[in-house]
Every structure is written in structure tokens, then in C-alpha cells.
CSV table of C-alpha atoms and ligand atoms in Angstrom, one decimal:
chain,number,residue,atom,x,y,z
A,1,MET,CA,-93.5,-53.9,-155.9
A,2,GLY,CA,-93.0,-57.6,-156.7
A,3,PRO,CA,-90.4,-58.8,-159.2
A,4,ALA,CA,-93.0,-59.9,-161.8
A,5,GLU,CA,-94.6,-56.5,-161.7
A,6,SER,CA,-91.4,-54.4,-162.0
A,7,GLY,CA,-89.9,-56.5,-164.8
A,8,SER,CA,-86.5,-56.6,-163.0
A,9,SER,CA,-84.9,-59.9,-162.1
A,10,ILE,CA,-85.4,-61.5,-158.8
A,11,GLU,CA,-81.7,-61.5,-158.2
A,12,ASP,CA,-81.6,-57.7,-158.6
A,13,GLN,CA,-84.0,-57.3,-155.7
A,14,GLY,CA,-82.4,-59.5,-153.1
A,15,LEU,CA,-84.0,-62.9,-152.5
A,16,GLY,CA,-85.0,-63.0,-148.9
A,17,LYS,CA,-87.5,-65.7,-147.9
A,18,VAL,CA,-88.9,-67.8,-150.7
A,19,ALA,CA,-91.8,-70.3,-150.4
A,20,ILE,CA,-92.3,-72.9,-153.1
A,21,VAL,CA,-95.5,-74.8,-153.3
A,22,GLY,CA,-95.2,-78.3,-154.8
A,23,ALA,CA,-92.1,-80.6,-155.0
A,24,GLY,CA,-92.6,-81.9,-158.5
A,25,VAL,CA,-89.8,-81.3,-161.1
A,26,ALA,CA,-90.6,-77.6,-161.4
A,27,GLY,CA,-90.8,-76.9,-157.6
A,28,SER,CA,-87.7,-78.9,-156.6
A,29,ALA,CA,-85.7,-77.4,-159.5
A,30,ALA,CA,-86.8,-73.9,-158.6
A,31,ALA,CA,-86.0,-74.6,-154.9
A,32,ILE,CA,-82.4,-75.7,-155.8
A,33,ARG,CA,-81.9,-72.6,-158.0
A,34,PHE,CA,-83.2,-70.2,-155.4
A,35,ALA,CA,-81.1,-71.8,-152.6
A,36,GLN,CA,-78.0,-71.7,-154.9
A,37,ARG,CA,-78.6,-67.9,-155.2
A,38,GLY,CA,-78.7,-67.4,-151.5
A,39,ALA,CA,-82.4,-67.4,-150.7
A,40,LYS,CA,-83.8,-69.0,-147.6
A,41,VAL,CA,-86.2,-71.5,-149.2
A,42,THR,CA,-89.1,-73.5,-147.8
A,43,LEU,CA,-90.6,-76.1,-150.0
A,44,PHE,CA,-94.1,-77.4,-149.3
A,45,GLU,CA,-95.3,-80.7,-150.6
A,46,ARG,CA,-98.6,-82.2,-149.7
A,47,SER,CA,-97.9,-85.9,-150.7
A,48,VAL,CA,-95.6,-88.5,-149.3
A,49,PHE,CA,-92.7,-89.5,-151.5
A,50,PRO,CA,-91.8,-91.7,-153.3
A,51,ARG,CA,-95.0,-91.5,-155.3
A,52,GLU,CA,-96.0,-92.5,-158.7
A,53,LYS,CA,-97.8,-90.1,-161.0
A,54,VAL,CA,-99.1,-90.0,-164.5
A,55,CYS,CA,-96.0,-89.5,-166.7
A,56,GLY,CA,-94.4,-90.8,-169.8
A,57,CYS,CA,-91.1,-91.0,-167.9
A,58,CYS,CA,-89.0,-89.3,-170.6
A,59,LEU,CA,-86.6,-86.5,-170.2
A,60,GLY,CA,-85.6,-84.8,-173.4
A,61,ALA,CA,-82.4,-83.0,-174.3
A,62,ALA,CA,-83.9,-79.6,-173.3
A,63,GLY,CA,-85.0,-80.9,-169.9
A,64,LEU,CA,-81.6,-82.4,-169.3
A,65,ALA,CA,-80.0,-79.1,-170.2
A,66,ALA,CA,-82.2,-77.3,-167.7
A,67,LEU,CA,-81.1,-79.8,-165.0
A,68,ASP,CA,-77.5,-79.3,-166.0
A,69,ALA,CA,-77.9,-75.6,-165.3
A,70,ILE,CA,-78.7,-76.4,-161.7
A,71,GLY,CA,-76.0,-79.0,-161.4
A,72,ALA,CA,-78.4,-81.9,-161.3
A,73,GLY,CA,-78.0,-83.3,-164.9
A,74,GLU,CA,-75.2,-85.7,-164.3
A,75,SER,CA,-76.6,-87.6,-161.4
A,76,ILE,CA,-80.0,-87.7,-163.1
A,77,ARG,CA,-78.5,-89.2,-166.2
A,78,ASP,CA,-77.2,-91.9,-164.0
A,79,LEU,CA,-80.8,-92.9,-163.1
A,80,GLY,CA,-81.9,-93.3,-166.7
A,81,LEU,CA,-81.6,-95.2,-169.9
A,82,PRO,CA,-80.7,-93.3,-173.1
A,83,THR,CA,-83.5,-92.5,-175.5
A,84,LYS,CA,-82.4,-92.1,-179.1
A,85,PHE,CA,-85.4,-92.3,-181.5
A,86,PHE,CA,-89.1,-92.0,-181.7
A,87,ARG,CA,-91.2,-94.7,-183.4
A,88,GLY,CA,-94.7,-93.5,-184.2
A,89,TYR,CA,-97.8,-95.4,-185.3
A,90,PHE,CA,-100.7,-93.3,-186.5
A,91,GLN,CA,-104.4,-94.2,-187.0
A,92,VAL,CA,-106.4,-92.3,-189.6
A,93,ALA,CA,-110.2,-92.5,-189.6
A,94,LYS,CA,-111.4,-93.1,-193.2
A,95,ALA,CA,-115.0,-92.2,-192.6
A,96,SER,CA,-117.5,-91.5,-189.8
A,97,PRO,CA,-114.7,-90.3,-187.7
A,98,THR,CA,-116.5,-89.9,-184.4
A,99,ALA,CA,-115.1,-92.0,-181.7
A,100,THR,CA,-118.3,-94.0,-181.3
A,101,GLN,CA,-118.1,-95.1,-184.9
A,102,LEU,CA,-114.4,-95.7,-185.0
A,103,THR,CA,-114.6,-99.5,-185.7
A,104,GLU,CA,-111.7,-101.5,-187.0
A,105,GLU,CA,-112.9,-101.5,-190.6
A,106,LYS,CA,-113.1,-97.7,-190.6
A,107,ARG,CA,-109.6,-97.2,-189.5
A,108,SER,CA,-106.7,-97.2,-191.9
A,109,ARG,CA,-103.1,-97.2,-190.8
A,110,VAL,CA,-100.1,-95.4,-192.1
A,111,PRO,CA,-96.7,-97.1,-191.8
A,112,ALA,CA,-94.7,-96.4,-188.6
A,113,VAL,CA,-92.3,-93.6,-188.7
A,114,ARG,CA,-88.8,-93.8,-187.1
A,115,ILE,CA,-87.3,-90.4,-186.3
A,116,PRO,CA,-83.9,-89.9,-184.5
A,117,ILE,CA,-84.1,-87.5,-181.6
A,118,ARG,CA,-81.6,-85.6,-179.6
A,119,LYS,CA,-80.4,-87.8,-176.8
A,120,GLY,CA,-82.6,-87.9,-173.7
A,121,ILE,CA,-83.3,-90.5,-171.0
A,122,SER,CA,-86.2,-92.6,-169.7
A,123,LEU,CA,-86.4,-93.0,-165.9
A,124,SER,CA,-88.8,-93.6,-163.1
A,125,ARG,CA,-90.8,-90.5,-162.4
A,126,ALA,CA,-91.0,-91.4,-158.7
A,127,GLU,CA,-87.2,-91.7,-158.6
A,128,LEU,CA,-86.7,-88.4,-160.4
A,129,ASP,CA,-88.9,-86.5,-158.0
A,130,GLN,CA,-87.3,-88.1,-155.0
A,131,HIS,CA,-83.8,-87.4,-156.3
A,132,LEU,CA,-84.5,-83.7,-157.0
A,133,LEU,CA,-86.0,-83.3,-153.6
A,134,ASN,CA,-82.9,-84.9,-152.0
A,135,LEU,CA,-80.7,-82.4,-154.0
A,136,ALA,CA,-82.9,-79.5,-152.8
A,137,ILE,CA,-82.3,-80.7,-149.2
A,138,GLU,CA,-78.6,-80.9,-149.8
A,139,ALA,CA,-78.7,-77.3,-151.2
A,140,GLY,CA,-80.2,-76.1,-147.8
A,141,VAL,CA,-83.9,-76.1,-148.7
A,142,GLN,CA,-86.2,-76.7,-145.8
A,143,VAL,CA,-88.9,-79.2,-146.7
A,144,ARG,CA,-92.3,-79.5,-145.2
A,145,GLN,CA,-93.9,-82.7,-146.2
A,146,PRO,CA,-96.6,-83.9,-146.2
A,147,CYS,CA,-98.0,-80.4,-145.9
A,148,GLU,CA,-100.7,-78.7,-148.0
A,149,ALA,CA,-99.9,-75.0,-148.3
A,150,THR,CA,-102.6,-72.3,-148.7
A,151,ILE,CA,-102.0,-68.7,-149.5
A,152,VAL,CA,-103.9,-66.8,-146.9
A,153,ALA,CA,-103.0,-63.2,-147.4
A,154,GLU,CA,-101.0,-60.9,-149.7
A,155,ALA,CA,-100.1,-57.6,-148.1
A,156,GLY,CA,-97.6,-55.0,-149.5
A,157,GLU,CA,-94.2,-56.7,-149.9
A,158,SER,CA,-95.0,-60.1,-148.4
A,159,VAL,CA,-97.3,-63.1,-148.8
A,160,SER,CA,-98.5,-65.3,-146.0
A,161,ILE,CA,-98.9,-69.1,-146.3
A,162,ASP,CA,-100.8,-71.3,-144.0
A,163,ALA,CA,-99.4,-74.8,-143.8
A,164,GLY,CA,-102.1,-76.1,-141.6
A,165,THR,CA,-100.4,-75.1,-138.3
A,166,GLY,CA,-102.8,-72.3,-137.6
A,167,SER,CA,-100.1,-69.6,-137.6
A,168,PRO,CA,-99.3,-68.4,-141.1
A,169,GLU,CA,-95.7,-67.8,-142.2
A,170,THR,CA,-94.7,-64.7,-144.2
A,171,PHE,CA,-92.5,-64.9,-147.3
A,172,ASP,CA,-91.1,-62.3,-149.7
A,173,LEU,CA,-91.9,-64.4,-152.7
A,174,VAL,CA,-94.1,-67.4,-153.4
A,175,VAL,CA,-93.6,-69.7,-156.3
A,176,VAL,CA,-96.6,-71.8,-157.2
A,177,ALA,CA,-95.4,-75.1,-158.7
A,178,ALA,CA,-98.5,-77.1,-157.8
A,179,GLY,CA,-98.9,-78.8,-161.2
A,180,LEU,CA,-102.0,-79.1,-163.3
A,181,THR,CA,-104.0,-81.0,-160.6
A,182,GLY,CA,-102.7,-78.9,-157.7
A,183,ARG,CA,-105.2,-77.7,-155.1
A,184,PHE,CA,-104.3,-74.2,-154.1
A,185,ARG,CA,-107.0,-72.4,-152.2
A,186,GLN,CA,-106.5,-68.7,-152.0
A,187,ARG,CA,-108.5,-67.3,-149.1
A,188,ASP,CA,-108.1,-63.5,-149.1
A,189,ALA,CA,-105.4,-63.5,-151.7
A,190,GLY,CA,-106.4,-60.4,-153.5
A,191,ASP,CA,-107.6,-60.7,-157.0
A,192,LEU,CA,-105.5,-63.8,-157.8
A,193,ARG,CA,-107.6,-66.8,-159.1
A,194,TRP,CA,-107.4,-69.8,-161.3
A,195,VAL,CA,-108.8,-69.4,-164.8
A,196,GLU,CA,-109.9,-72.8,-166.2
A,197,THR,CA,-110.5,-73.6,-169.8
A,198,PRO,CA,-112.8,-76.5,-170.9
A,199,ASN,CA,-111.8,-80.1,-170.2
A,200,GLY,CA,-108.9,-81.6,-172.0
A,201,PRO,CA,-107.9,-85.2,-172.3
A,202,MET,CA,-107.6,-87.5,-169.3
A,203,GLY,CA,-104.1,-88.8,-168.3
A,204,LEU,CA,-103.5,-92.4,-167.5
A,205,SER,CA,-100.3,-94.4,-166.9
A,206,ALA,CA,-99.2,-97.8,-165.6
A,207,HIS,CA,-96.1,-99.9,-165.5
A,208,MET,CA,-96.0,-103.3,-167.2
A,209,SER,CA,-93.5,-105.7,-165.6
A,210,ARG,CA,-90.7,-107.2,-167.7
A,211,ASP,CA,-92.4,-110.6,-167.4
A,212,GLU,CA,-95.8,-109.3,-168.4
A,213,ALA,CA,-94.2,-107.6,-171.5
A,214,LYS,CA,-92.5,-110.9,-172.3
A,215,GLU,CA,-95.8,-112.8,-172.1
A,216,ILE,CA,-97.3,-110.4,-174.6
A,217,ASP,CA,-94.1,-110.4,-176.6
A,218,TRP,CA,-94.0,-106.6,-176.6
A,219,LYS,CA,-90.5,-105.6,-177.4
A,220,LEU,CA,-89.0,-102.1,-177.7
A,221,GLU,CA,-85.7,-101.5,-179.4
A,222,SER,CA,-82.9,-100.1,-177.2
A,223,GLY,CA,-83.4,-96.3,-177.1
A,224,GLU,CA,-86.9,-96.4,-178.5
A,225,ILE,CA,-89.8,-94.1,-177.5
A,226,GLN,CA,-92.9,-95.7,-179.0
A,227,MET,CA,-96.0,-93.6,-179.7
A,228,HIS,CA,-99.4,-94.7,-180.9
A,229,CYS,CA,-101.5,-91.7,-182.0
A,230,GLY,CA,-105.1,-91.4,-183.1
A,231,ARG,CA,-107.9,-88.9,-183.0
A,232,ASP,CA,-109.0,-90.0,-179.5
A,233,GLY,CA,-105.5,-89.4,-178.0
A,234,TYR,CA,-102.1,-91.0,-177.8
A,235,VAL,CA,-100.2,-93.7,-175.9
A,236,GLY,CA,-96.4,-93.5,-175.3
A,237,ILE,CA,-94.3,-96.4,-174.2
A,238,VAL,CA,-90.7,-96.6,-173.0
A,239,SER,CA,-88.5,-99.1,-171.2
A,240,LEU,CA,-87.5,-98.2,-167.7
A,241,PRO,CA,-84.1,-99.0,-166.2
A,242,ASN,CA,-85.6,-101.8,-164.1
A,243,GLY,CA,-86.9,-103.5,-167.3
A,244,ASN,CA,-90.6,-102.5,-166.9
A,245,LEU,CA,-92.4,-100.6,-169.5
A,246,ASP,CA,-94.0,-97.3,-168.7
A,247,ILE,CA,-97.3,-96.9,-170.6
A,248,ALA,CA,-98.7,-93.3,-170.5
A,249,ALA,CA,-101.7,-92.0,-172.4
A,250,ALA,CA,-103.8,-88.9,-172.8
A,251,VAL,CA,-107.2,-89.9,-174.0
A,252,HIS,CA,-110.1,-87.6,-174.7
A,253,PRO,CA,-112.8,-88.0,-172.0
A,254,GLY,CA,-115.8,-87.2,-174.2
A,255,ASN,CA,-115.8,-90.3,-176.3
A,256,LYS,CA,-118.1,-93.2,-175.7
A,257,GLY,CA,-115.8,-95.9,-177.0
A,258,PRO,CA,-116.4,-98.1,-179.9
A,259,SER,CA,-120.0,-99.1,-180.5
A,260,GLY,CA,-121.2,-101.9,-178.3
A,261,VAL,CA,-118.8,-101.1,-175.5
A,262,GLY,CA,-120.4,-100.2,-172.2
A,263,GLY,CA,-119.0,-99.8,-168.7
A,264,GLY,CA,-117.8,-96.8,-166.7
A,265,LYS,CA,-115.6,-94.0,-167.8
A,266,VAL,CA,-112.3,-95.9,-167.0
A,267,ALA,CA,-113.5,-99.0,-168.9
A,268,ILE,CA,-114.1,-96.7,-171.9
A,269,GLN,CA,-110.7,-95.2,-171.6
A,270,MET,CA,-109.3,-98.7,-171.5
A,271,GLN,CA,-111.1,-99.6,-174.7
A,272,THR,CA,-109.9,-96.5,-176.4
A,273,LEU,CA,-106.4,-97.3,-175.3
A,274,ALA,CA,-106.6,-100.8,-176.7
A,275,LEU,CA,-107.9,-99.4,-180.0
A,276,LEU,CA,-105.1,-96.9,-180.2
A,277,LEU,CA,-102.5,-99.7,-179.6
A,278,ASP,CA,-104.2,-101.9,-182.3
A,279,SER,CA,-102.1,-100.3,-184.9
A,280,GLY,CA,-100.8,-103.2,-186.9
A,281,LEU,CA,-98.0,-103.8,-184.5
A,282,PHE,CA,-99.7,-106.6,-182.6
A,283,SER,CA,-101.2,-110.0,-183.7
A,284,SER,CA,-104.7,-110.7,-182.6
A,285,SER,CA,-103.5,-112.9,-179.8
A,286,GLN,CA,-101.2,-110.2,-178.5
A,287,SER,CA,-104.1,-107.7,-178.7
A,288,ARG,CA,-106.3,-110.0,-176.7
A,289,LYS,CA,-103.7,-110.3,-174.0
A,290,LEU,CA,-103.1,-106.6,-174.0
A,291,ARG,CA,-106.8,-105.8,-173.6
A,292,HIS,CA,-106.9,-108.3,-170.7
A,293,TRP,CA,-103.9,-106.6,-169.1
A,294,PHE,CA,-105.4,-103.1,-169.5
A,295,ALA,CA,-108.7,-104.1,-168.0
A,296,GLU,CA,-107.8,-106.6,-165.3
A,297,VAL,CA,-104.1,-106.5,-164.3
A,298,ALA,CA,-102.8,-103.0,-164.7
A,299,HIS,CA,-102.7,-100.6,-161.8
A,300,TRP,CA,-103.5,-97.3,-163.4
A,301,GLN,CA,-102.6,-93.9,-162.2
A,302,THR,CA,-105.1,-91.4,-163.5
A,303,THR,CA,-105.5,-87.6,-163.6
A,304,PRO,CA,-108.8,-85.8,-163.8
A,305,PRO,CA,-109.4,-84.4,-167.2
A,306,LEU,CA,-106.4,-82.2,-167.9
A,307,ARG,CA,-107.2,-78.5,-167.8
A,308,ARG,CA,-105.1,-75.6,-168.8
A,309,ARG,CA,-104.9,-73.3,-165.8
A,310,ARG,CA,-103.3,-70.0,-165.2
A,311,LEU,CA,-103.3,-67.4,-162.5
A,312,SER,CA,-104.9,-64.1,-163.3
A,313,GLY,CA,-104.6,-61.0,-161.3
A,314,ARG,CA,-101.5,-59.2,-160.0
A,315,GLY,CA,-98.1,-60.7,-160.7
A,316,ARG,CA,-96.9,-60.8,-157.1
A,317,ILE,CA,-97.3,-64.6,-156.8
A,318,VAL,CA,-95.5,-66.3,-159.6
B,1,FAD,C1,-100.0,-88.8,-170.1
B,1,FAD,C2,-98.9,-87.9,-169.8
B,1,FAD,C3,-97.5,-88.1,-170.1
B,1,FAD,C4,-96.5,-87.3,-169.8
B,1,FAD,N1,-95.2,-87.6,-170.2
B,1,FAD,C5,-94.2,-86.8,-169.9
B,1,FAD,C6,-92.9,-87.1,-170.2
B,1,FAD,O1,-92.6,-88.2,-170.7
B,1,FAD,N2,-91.9,-86.2,-169.9
B,1,FAD,C7,-92.2,-85.0,-169.3
B,1,FAD,O2,-91.2,-84.3,-169.0
B,1,FAD,N3,-93.4,-84.7,-168.9
B,1,FAD,C8,-94.5,-85.5,-169.2
B,1,FAD,N4,-95.7,-85.2,-168.8
B,1,FAD,C9,-96.0,-83.9,-168.2
B,1,FAD,C10,-95.4,-83.9,-166.8
B,1,FAD,O3,-96.0,-85.0,-166.0
B,1,FAD,C11,-95.7,-82.6,-166.2
B,1,FAD,O4,-95.4,-81.6,-167.1
B,1,FAD,C12,-94.9,-82.4,-164.9
B,1,FAD,O5,-95.3,-83.4,-164.0
B,1,FAD,C13,-95.2,-81.1,-164.4
B,1,FAD,O6,-94.3,-80.9,-163.2
B,1,FAD,P1,-94.6,-79.9,-162.1
B,1,FAD,O7,-93.5,-79.9,-161.2
B,1,FAD,O8,-95.0,-78.6,-162.8
B,1,FAD,O9,-96.0,-80.5,-161.4
B,1,FAD,P2,-96.2,-81.8,-160.7
B,1,FAD,O10,-95.3,-82.8,-161.0
B,1,FAD,O11,-97.7,-82.1,-160.8
B,1,FAD,O12,-96.0,-81.4,-159.2
B,1,FAD,C14,-96.8,-80.6,-158.4
B,1,FAD,C15,-96.6,-81.0,-157.0
B,1,FAD,O13,-97.3,-80.0,-156.2
B,1,FAD,C16,-97.9,-80.7,-155.1
B,1,FAD,N5,-99.0,-79.8,-154.6
B,1,FAD,C17,-100.1,-79.4,-155.3
B,1,FAD,N6,-100.8,-78.5,-154.5
B,1,FAD,C18,-100.1,-78.3,-153.4
B,1,FAD,C19,-100.3,-77.6,-152.2
B,1,FAD,N7,-101.4,-76.7,-152.1
B,1,FAD,N8,-99.5,-77.6,-151.2
B,1,FAD,C20,-98.4,-78.5,-151.3
B,1,FAD,N9,-98.1,-79.2,-152.4
B,1,FAD,C21,-99.0,-79.2,-153.4
B,1,FAD,C22,-98.4,-82.0,-155.7
B,1,FAD,O14,-98.6,-83.0,-154.7
B,1,FAD,C23,-97.2,-82.3,-156.6
B,1,FAD,O15,-96.3,-83.1,-156.0
B,1,FAD,C24,-96.8,-86.1,-169.1
B,1,FAD,C25,-98.1,-85.8,-168.7
B,1,FAD,C26,-99.1,-86.7,-169.0
B,1,FAD,C27,-100.5,-86.4,-168.6
């Protein structure tokens, strides 16, 4: 019986061979933890690092505490800038609140709020993932990268993974840490399957260089996490240690943008983003520059519409 079925802890059952699919924060942290507990760990990651991905680049106090628990907190704090407060701008639709009708006149604004938060950090997501992977290697984890893993069979006490070599390897436990956009085919994997719920917002992020931010005169206070929220989504901005701004947004994919705006899906997301940011913080000339940067200059990372996914079926694969 697998650990998740019996309810007893993994440690109680002896760790054996553990496979972890995905070297994002969750996968690398789990790999470090299992290796520290004496497991023979193999970590599969399909992409080449360092790699950018959609992320707001903030690690909160709870995340740092979790990293402290695996001995990674201190070196990760060294990679970041402290975050100390949250400044939020909120848009409220007065009337006709559908996105298509959300024109400037119909939006009202509430004053920005400034809320102190428990100390966290902002840091490059690419650096965080690379650093955790390095710590996993130091802890004795074997890394297969780039290597897309597929569960091919679950039999009795073991699970087989095909890493594209044609000869599947067998593990006592498989941890799926493949993220929201992870592909994870499950040929012959019993009754395990993804369950998907309807589309959520689309994720977007980009880095604005220090010089571009200066040109727009977009300043953040030291320690600030800036958020702009409206009914079509939110945009979060933080300063990164190299002086760039990380701009990350989750925007509802169903909207058609303000009236009169055409273009493809990404163009619509850009318009929605610009509207969200038009929260009284910027002058009209700043807004113009921002819209230009969004549409013409920024190199956007995007996710497909975010879906909540969970595995259903027996609890052998966790
Ligand atoms: C707009 C936005 C802003 C966000 N801001 C923040 C923030 O500020 N702070 C924060 O903590 N979180 C933030 N998040 C959430 C954060 O990005 C995710 O929670 C986090 O990335 C999840 O980490 P993970 O390790 O579970 O998955 P991921 O980081 O997605 O890692 C999964 C890994 O698995 C790999 N993989 C997938 N399938 C396979 C396979 N079959 N074989 C091998 N490898 C595979 C992928 O290549 C990937 O590297 C934000 C998300 C969005 C959309």
C-alpha cells in the first residue's frame, strides 16, 4: 500500500527510490527534503535552465520559512531584495461593469492602500529555480534535464517512468510537481487522471529594464510590492535586485477589451493590462509610454489560461 493510501508518513515506510517530476520550486524543494531523509532521488525536468517563467517574483514570509526548513532560506535571502509593504490600487466599475463597456468614464478609483507585510523578498524567478536545483544536486539528487518524464505503469508497490530512453525505470514513489501547465501523460497508469475545471485567467509577465522604467518615470519605494486590481484581473510589480521591474499579471481571457479595441488575444490582454494600470498613478504621457512599452517593447512570458488541476484516482502517485 502506498503512503498516501495508508495515512502513515513516508518516513515511517522507508524511502527507497523516489522520482520527482518537475524542477520548479516545489519539485526541487521536495527533492532536497527527500535526499536529506536518505532517499535515492531522481529529478526529471523537461526544460533547460536558467529559464524565465510567469511569476510575480515575490517570496513571502511563509515561503521563506518553508525554505528555512530545508536549509535553503539563508542563501536564497542573499539573492533577493527585502519586501516590506504592499501598495494596492483598486478600480471599481460604476455601471455597465462588463469588460467590453469598461471605459475610462465608467471607472472610479479608490485611494491606494498601503499595508505593511511580514518581511519577504523579491528575486529573479530564473535564479531561484536554478539555485534550488543546484542545492538539490549538492544534496545528492540525480538530475535528468532536459528530460520529459511520463508515467507508464503502476504495479503493486512501484511506479515506472519513461524518460524517453525506451527502457522505463521503476520507483517506489513518484512526486508529480509538474506545475499548472505541466504535461504529464499517463499511459496505462491505472485510474489516475487530470481533472480540469473551466478556464481561469491568463498569466503574463515581463521585465522592464531600469532605463525603461526611468524613461516612464515609474518609481517604486524601497520594499514595495505594487498591485493594481480590477474586475478583469490584477497586475503586480516589484523591483528586482538588478534594478529591473518584474511586471506580472493574471488577466481574464474572456474579455474583449474596451470598446473599439481590436486585435488578437494578446493585444486584448495588453489593453486590459494598460487599463488596469491606469489607476490615477500615471499622467497621460506616462500612460501613453506604458501602453507603447506593453504593445511594442516588452518580451512577454505567457501561460495558457490557468486551470485548476488535480489528480483523481488512487493515491499512490502524489
Ligand atoms: C501572474 C502570476 C504571478 C505569480 N506570482 C507569484 C509570486 O510572486 N510568488 C509566488 O510564490 N508564486 C507566484 N505565482 C505562482 C507561482 O508561479 C507558482 O505557484 C509556482 O511556479 C509553482 O511552482 P511549481 O514548482 O509547483 O511549478 P512550476 O514552477 O510550474 O514547475 C513545474 C516544472 O515541471 C516541469 N515539467 C512539467 N511537466 C514535466 C514532465 N512531464 N517531465 C519533466 N518536467 C516537467 C516544468 O518544465 C517546470 O519546470 C504566480 C503565478 C502567476 C500566474
